[in-house]
Short mmCIF file of C-alpha atoms in Angstrom, two decimals:
data_model
loop_
_atom_site.label_atom_id
_atom_site.label_comp_id
_atom_site.label_asym_id
_atom_site.label_seq_id
_atom_site.Cartn_x
_atom_site.Cartn_y
_atom_site.Cartn_z
CA MET A 283 -47.24 13.11 -10.51
CA ALA A 284 -43.88 13.62 -9.32
CA THR A 285 -41.11 11.27 -10.72
CA HIS A 286 -37.54 10.43 -11.07
CA ARG A 287 -35.24 8.25 -12.51
CA GLU A 288 -33.60 4.68 -11.58
CA ILE A 289 -31.61 2.25 -13.92
CA ARG A 290 -33.21 -1.40 -13.66
CA LEU A 291 -31.87 -4.93 -15.01
CA ARG A 292 -33.44 -5.59 -17.76
CA THR A 293 -31.92 -8.94 -18.79
CA ARG A 294 -29.10 -10.91 -17.45
CA PRO A 295 -25.84 -11.02 -19.44
CA ALA A 296 -25.41 -14.96 -20.72
CA HIS A 297 -21.90 -14.38 -20.19
CA GLY A 298 -19.33 -11.80 -19.59
CA LEU A 299 -20.05 -7.98 -18.43
CA PRO A 300 -23.08 -6.57 -18.83
CA THR A 301 -23.85 -4.02 -21.64
CA PRO A 302 -25.98 -0.81 -21.74
CA GLU A 303 -28.94 -3.62 -23.56
CA HIS A 304 -28.67 -5.72 -20.49
CA LEU A 305 -29.79 -2.27 -18.49
CA GLU A 306 -33.00 0.27 -18.81
CA LEU A 307 -33.16 3.77 -17.42
CA VAL A 308 -36.83 3.86 -15.99
CA THR A 309 -38.50 6.96 -15.23
CA THR A 310 -40.89 6.14 -12.04
CA ALA A 311 -43.12 8.08 -8.98
CA LEU A 312 -40.81 9.23 -6.69
CA PRO A 313 -40.67 7.61 -3.74
CA VAL A 314 -42.61 8.62 -0.69
CA PRO A 315 -40.78 8.25 2.65
CA ALA A 316 -42.74 6.40 5.14
CA PRO A 317 -42.76 7.14 8.63
CA GLY A 318 -39.30 7.14 9.82
CA GLU A 319 -37.57 7.36 6.76
CA VAL A 320 -35.78 10.17 5.05
CA LEU A 321 -36.39 11.41 1.68
CA VAL A 322 -32.51 11.76 -0.03
CA ARG A 323 -31.25 13.24 -3.09
CA ASN A 324 -28.53 11.11 -4.52
CA ARG A 325 -25.22 13.37 -5.90
CA TRP A 326 -22.82 10.64 -6.54
CA PHE A 327 -23.16 6.42 -6.06
CA ALA A 328 -20.34 4.03 -6.66
CA VAL A 329 -20.18 1.57 -9.57
CA GLN A 330 -18.52 -1.29 -7.63
CA ALA A 331 -17.35 -4.49 -9.15
CA ALA A 332 -19.02 -6.92 -6.66
CA LEU A 333 -22.47 -5.92 -8.59
CA ARG A 334 -21.11 -7.99 -11.92
CA THR A 335 -21.37 -10.63 -9.49
CA LEU A 336 -24.91 -9.65 -7.98
CA ILE A 337 -26.02 -9.70 -11.59
CA SER A 338 -25.26 -12.82 -12.65
CA GLY A 339 -27.87 -14.57 -10.29
CA ARG A 340 -27.47 -15.91 -6.80
CA ILE A 341 -24.58 -17.45 -5.94
CA GLU A 342 -24.03 -19.82 -2.76
CA GLY A 343 -22.43 -17.87 -0.43
CA ALA A 344 -22.68 -14.65 -1.47
CA PRO A 345 -22.74 -12.12 1.16
CA LEU A 346 -25.35 -9.98 -0.81
CA PRO A 347 -28.56 -10.66 -2.36
CA SER A 348 -28.36 -10.83 -6.24
CA VAL A 349 -30.01 -8.42 -8.64
CA GLU A 350 -33.22 -9.95 -10.25
CA PRO A 351 -34.28 -9.01 -13.99
CA GLY A 352 -36.81 -6.04 -13.11
CA ASP A 353 -34.65 -4.96 -9.89
CA THR A 354 -33.55 -1.20 -9.16
CA LEU A 355 -29.40 -1.90 -9.01
CA PHE A 356 -28.22 -0.73 -5.37
CA GLY A 357 -24.85 0.47 -4.05
CA ALA A 358 -23.05 2.82 -1.95
CA ALA A 359 -24.48 6.50 -1.97
CA VAL A 360 -24.04 9.73 -1.11
CA GLY A 361 -26.68 12.21 -1.32
CA GLU A 362 -28.01 15.36 0.39
CA VAL A 363 -31.30 14.74 2.95
CA VAL A 364 -34.69 16.46 1.19
CA SER A 365 -37.16 15.91 4.41
CA ALA A 366 -36.72 14.01 7.25
CA PRO A 367 -38.84 13.06 10.21
CA PRO A 368 -38.21 14.41 14.24
CA GLY A 369 -34.89 13.54 15.23
CA GLY A 370 -33.67 12.46 11.84
CA PRO A 371 -31.14 14.36 9.84
CA ARG A 372 -31.65 18.00 8.78
CA PRO A 373 -32.61 18.91 5.20
CA GLY A 374 -29.61 20.00 2.88
CA GLU A 375 -27.58 17.54 4.95
CA PRO A 376 -25.12 14.57 3.28
CA VAL A 377 -25.70 11.44 4.40
CA PHE A 378 -24.34 7.83 3.20
CA HIS A 379 -26.71 4.78 2.74
CA TRP A 380 -27.23 1.92 -0.01
CA GLN A 381 -29.86 2.79 -2.42
CA GLY A 382 -27.54 4.01 -5.17
CA TRP A 383 -28.60 4.18 -9.06
CA ARG A 384 -31.52 6.56 -8.48
CA GLU A 385 -32.60 10.10 -8.57
CA TYR A 386 -34.05 9.71 -5.28
CA ALA A 387 -34.35 7.00 -2.68
CA ALA A 388 -36.84 6.83 0.74
CA VAL A 389 -34.30 5.66 3.37
CA PRO A 390 -35.18 4.24 6.94
CA VAL A 391 -33.36 7.00 9.44
CA SER A 392 -31.00 4.31 10.80
CA ALA A 393 -29.70 3.36 7.37
CA CYS A 394 -28.41 7.09 6.94
CA THR A 395 -25.02 8.25 8.22
CA PRO A 396 -24.75 11.75 8.35
CA LEU A 397 -21.23 12.49 7.06
CA GLY A 398 -20.06 15.89 8.22
CA ASP A 399 -17.73 17.78 7.02
CA ALA A 400 -14.49 16.19 7.87
CA LEU A 401 -13.49 15.26 4.59
CA PRO A 402 -13.40 18.42 1.76
CA ASP A 403 -15.14 16.00 -0.83
CA PRO A 404 -18.32 14.29 0.48
CA VAL A 405 -17.67 11.53 -2.91
CA ALA A 406 -14.50 10.77 -0.86
CA HIS A 407 -16.75 8.83 1.55
CA LEU A 408 -17.72 6.22 -1.52
CA SER A 409 -13.89 5.22 -1.32
CA GLN A 410 -12.70 1.97 -0.09
CA GLY A 411 -10.57 3.94 2.70
CA ARG A 412 -12.20 2.44 5.59
CA THR A 413 -11.83 -1.10 4.66
CA ALA A 414 -8.14 -0.71 4.21
CA TYR A 415 -8.09 1.33 7.37
CA ALA A 416 -9.93 -1.00 9.20
CA ALA A 417 -7.37 -3.99 8.18
CA LEU A 418 -4.39 -2.25 8.64
CA THR A 419 -5.16 -1.08 11.97
CA ARG A 420 -7.23 -3.64 13.79
CA GLY A 421 -6.26 -6.84 11.49
CA ALA A 422 -2.76 -6.59 10.48
CA GLU A 423 -1.53 -3.75 13.03
CA VAL A 424 0.88 -1.93 11.16
CA ARG A 425 4.00 -0.36 13.51
CA PRO A 426 6.84 2.34 12.31
CA GLY A 427 8.80 0.69 10.14
CA ASP A 428 7.46 -2.43 9.04
CA THR A 429 7.65 -3.54 5.40
CA VAL A 430 4.00 -3.61 4.22
CA LEU A 431 2.95 -5.94 1.22
CA VAL A 432 -0.77 -5.40 -0.71
CA THR A 433 -1.48 -7.67 -3.17
CA GLY A 434 -3.87 -6.01 -5.92
CA GLY A 435 -2.50 -3.07 -5.02
CA ALA A 436 -3.95 -1.19 -7.79
CA GLY A 437 -7.52 -1.98 -7.15
CA ALA A 438 -10.11 -0.08 -5.14
CA VAL A 439 -8.81 -1.37 -1.96
CA GLY A 440 -5.29 -1.79 -2.76
CA THR A 441 -4.78 1.73 -3.85
CA MET A 442 -5.76 2.71 -0.52
CA ALA A 443 -3.97 0.41 1.79
CA GLY A 444 -1.07 1.67 0.19
CA GLN A 445 -1.39 5.27 1.12
CA ILE A 446 -2.82 4.38 4.39
CA ALA A 447 0.01 2.19 5.31
CA ARG A 448 2.75 4.89 4.60
CA LEU A 449 0.68 7.12 6.97
CA LEU A 450 0.33 4.81 9.79
CA GLY A 451 4.47 5.22 9.29
CA ALA A 452 5.15 1.72 7.31
CA GLY A 453 9.02 1.90 6.43
CA ARG A 454 8.20 0.30 2.58
CA VAL A 455 5.11 -0.41 0.81
CA VAL A 456 5.22 -3.02 -1.76
CA GLY A 457 2.16 -3.99 -4.30
CA THR A 458 1.84 -6.54 -6.63
CA THR A 459 -0.34 -5.43 -10.06
CA GLY A 460 -1.38 -6.57 -13.51
CA SER A 461 0.41 -4.73 -15.88
CA PRO A 462 3.63 -2.61 -16.06
CA ALA A 463 1.65 0.48 -16.25
CA LYS A 464 -0.19 0.41 -13.32
CA ALA A 465 3.12 -0.62 -11.82
CA GLU A 466 4.61 2.52 -12.55
CA ARG A 467 1.31 4.44 -11.12
CA LEU A 468 1.37 2.69 -8.02
CA VAL A 469 4.99 4.03 -7.42
CA ALA A 470 4.44 7.48 -9.34
CA GLY A 471 1.57 8.98 -7.97
CA LEU A 472 0.07 6.20 -4.85
CA GLY A 473 2.80 5.81 -2.34
CA TYR A 474 4.38 2.68 -2.99
CA ASP A 475 8.42 2.27 -3.23
CA ALA A 476 7.77 -0.86 -5.79
CA ALA A 477 5.68 -2.86 -7.25
CA VAL A 478 5.89 -6.38 -8.56
CA VAL A 479 4.01 -7.33 -11.67
CA ARG A 480 2.08 -10.81 -11.62
CA ASP A 481 2.57 -12.56 -15.23
CA ALA A 482 5.70 -11.22 -15.95
CA ASP A 483 9.30 -13.12 -17.24
CA GLU A 484 10.18 -12.83 -14.09
CA PRO A 485 8.79 -14.93 -11.48
CA LEU A 486 6.65 -13.42 -8.83
CA ALA A 487 8.78 -14.62 -6.39
CA ALA A 488 11.98 -13.21 -7.83
CA GLN A 489 10.31 -10.05 -8.41
CA LEU A 490 9.31 -9.94 -4.60
CA ALA A 491 12.81 -10.95 -3.63
CA GLY A 492 13.98 -7.79 -5.33
CA ALA A 493 11.39 -5.54 -4.04
CA ALA A 494 11.68 -6.46 -0.35
CA PRO A 495 14.98 -8.32 0.22
CA ASP A 496 14.30 -8.24 3.76
CA GLY A 497 11.20 -9.76 3.82
CA VAL A 498 7.64 -8.46 4.64
CA ASP A 499 6.11 -7.63 8.14
CA VAL A 500 2.29 -6.66 6.93
CA ILE A 501 0.77 -9.07 4.13
CA PHE A 502 -2.31 -7.20 3.24
CA ASP A 503 -4.15 -9.28 0.47
CA ASN A 504 -6.87 -9.00 -1.67
CA VAL A 505 -5.91 -11.77 -4.00
CA GLY A 506 -4.81 -15.05 -2.69
CA GLY A 507 -3.73 -17.74 -5.11
CA GLU A 508 -0.03 -17.37 -6.55
CA GLN A 509 0.45 -13.74 -5.10
CA LEU A 510 -0.46 -15.12 -1.42
CA ARG A 511 1.55 -18.23 -1.62
CA ALA A 512 4.86 -15.91 -2.58
CA ALA A 513 3.69 -13.33 -0.02
CA VAL A 514 3.82 -15.78 2.60
CA ASP A 515 7.08 -17.39 1.51
CA ALA A 516 8.83 -14.13 1.88
CA ALA A 517 6.84 -13.53 5.34
CA ARG A 518 9.30 -12.55 8.25
CA PRO A 519 9.29 -13.78 11.77
CA GLY A 520 6.46 -12.51 13.48
CA ALA A 521 4.73 -11.15 10.38
CA ARG A 522 0.85 -10.50 10.34
CA ALA A 523 -1.14 -11.20 7.25
CA VAL A 524 -4.51 -9.86 6.95
CA LEU A 525 -6.87 -11.25 4.25
CA VAL A 526 -9.24 -9.04 2.65
CA GLY A 527 -10.23 -10.63 -0.89
CA ALA A 528 -9.92 -13.43 -3.06
CA LEU A 529 -9.80 -12.61 -6.72
CA ARG A 530 -8.03 -16.24 -6.90
CA THR A 531 -9.22 -18.82 -4.78
CA ALA A 532 -6.78 -20.11 -2.96
CA ARG A 533 -5.67 -21.00 1.34
CA PRO A 534 -2.66 -19.69 2.63
CA ARG A 535 -0.20 -22.61 3.66
CA ARG A 536 -0.39 -22.44 7.01
CA ASP A 537 2.13 -25.53 7.06
CA ARG A 538 4.71 -26.20 10.22
CA ARG A 539 7.31 -23.78 8.88
CA HIS A 540 4.90 -20.69 8.90
CA ARG A 541 3.56 -21.40 11.85
CA ALA A 542 7.26 -22.12 13.73
CA ARG A 543 8.00 -18.66 12.44
CA GLY A 544 4.90 -17.04 14.29
CA ALA A 545 2.56 -15.62 11.10
CA ARG A 546 -0.36 -14.67 12.28
CA PHE A 547 -3.41 -14.43 10.18
CA VAL A 548 -6.59 -12.38 9.96
CA ARG A 549 -9.88 -12.80 8.06
CA ALA A 550 -10.72 -9.10 7.38
CA ARG A 551 -14.11 -9.06 5.24
CA PRO A 552 -14.80 -5.64 3.81
CA GLN A 553 -17.51 -3.82 5.65
CA ALA A 554 -20.31 -4.12 3.07
CA ASP A 555 -19.71 -8.01 3.11
CA ARG A 556 -19.63 -8.05 6.81
CA ALA A 557 -22.65 -6.43 7.19
CA ALA A 558 -24.55 -8.06 4.04
CA ARG A 559 -24.19 -11.49 5.91
CA LEU A 560 -26.86 -10.20 8.69
CA GLN A 561 -28.95 -9.30 6.24
CA SER A 562 -31.91 -11.68 4.38
CA ALA A 563 -33.23 -9.44 1.97
CA ARG A 564 -32.36 -6.99 -0.83
CA PRO A 565 -31.68 -3.40 0.12
CA PRO A 566 -33.78 -0.84 1.15
CA GLY A 567 -35.01 -3.75 4.21
CA GLY A 568 -31.30 -4.48 4.73
CA GLY A 569 -29.67 -1.35 4.30
CA ARG A 570 -30.03 -0.43 8.14
CA ARG A 571 -28.01 -3.59 9.25
CA VAL A 572 -25.60 -2.15 6.50
CA ALA A 573 -25.08 1.41 8.21
CA GLY A 574 -24.68 -0.20 11.74
CA ALA A 575 -21.56 -2.30 10.27
CA LEU A 576 -20.08 0.59 8.70
CA ARG A 577 -20.76 2.66 12.06
CA LYS A 578 -19.02 -0.51 13.83
CA LEU A 579 -15.99 0.22 11.69
CA ALA A 580 -15.43 3.63 12.67
CA PRO A 581 -12.05 4.23 13.98
CA ARG A 582 -12.06 4.03 17.52
CA ARG A 583 -11.48 7.41 19.71
#
């Protein structure tokens, strides 16, 4: 019998991060694709921060299904097609899908996204570039010369957002982060002009005033809380704010002063979040809806 390996949740951690004893590497039968499914050999998969929340148990309002003990972990993956039904992707073709954490996966044709050769390295498709690009072009609508502020600039989405904002013509890009070392990396290697550090001796608002003395035109918010409030206070008339994440729960202060200045807020859910709200069962059954939502977020031509 042909076999493959997959990583499953053995037990949930009582508190804190999962450790190796909470997981198990299982050798099991190679999946047999049903009619209309593609057999994919996974080459890379993403270890996503959201998985920590899903492992902790079902949370009301969470956009993805929880991972139960005994379940195989899941997430974005890139693999090579081994076999496919007529009309499906070709054997050997790289595809994107949502059944990571295993060597092989049987995936519905509609849940596989052929990747082509647009990017030199297929693993680049596992980055958060599409989330950042969609938020900056369809939500915030970055314009040449804009000053762009990215909260949580050193995270998976933030590191992409700063670089993409620069490529879209931003005149100045400022990020917030949690340590001087991360701030240095943002400026030295990721296209940021300046970075401010939360919980530093100098108040965040004062740091932001120095980094963006003329105010900000675009707020790309991954965090919420104090950082979003400081960003809104620094917003120029007509500024656009796109709300991508909320690591610290807080609502922006949409008071009369900011409405009068014409600030515009847009909620931009990451693509996996947007797609997963449409599915009622954990993958693979909901994978086709995830793939469909990803295609909707592809750049307009």
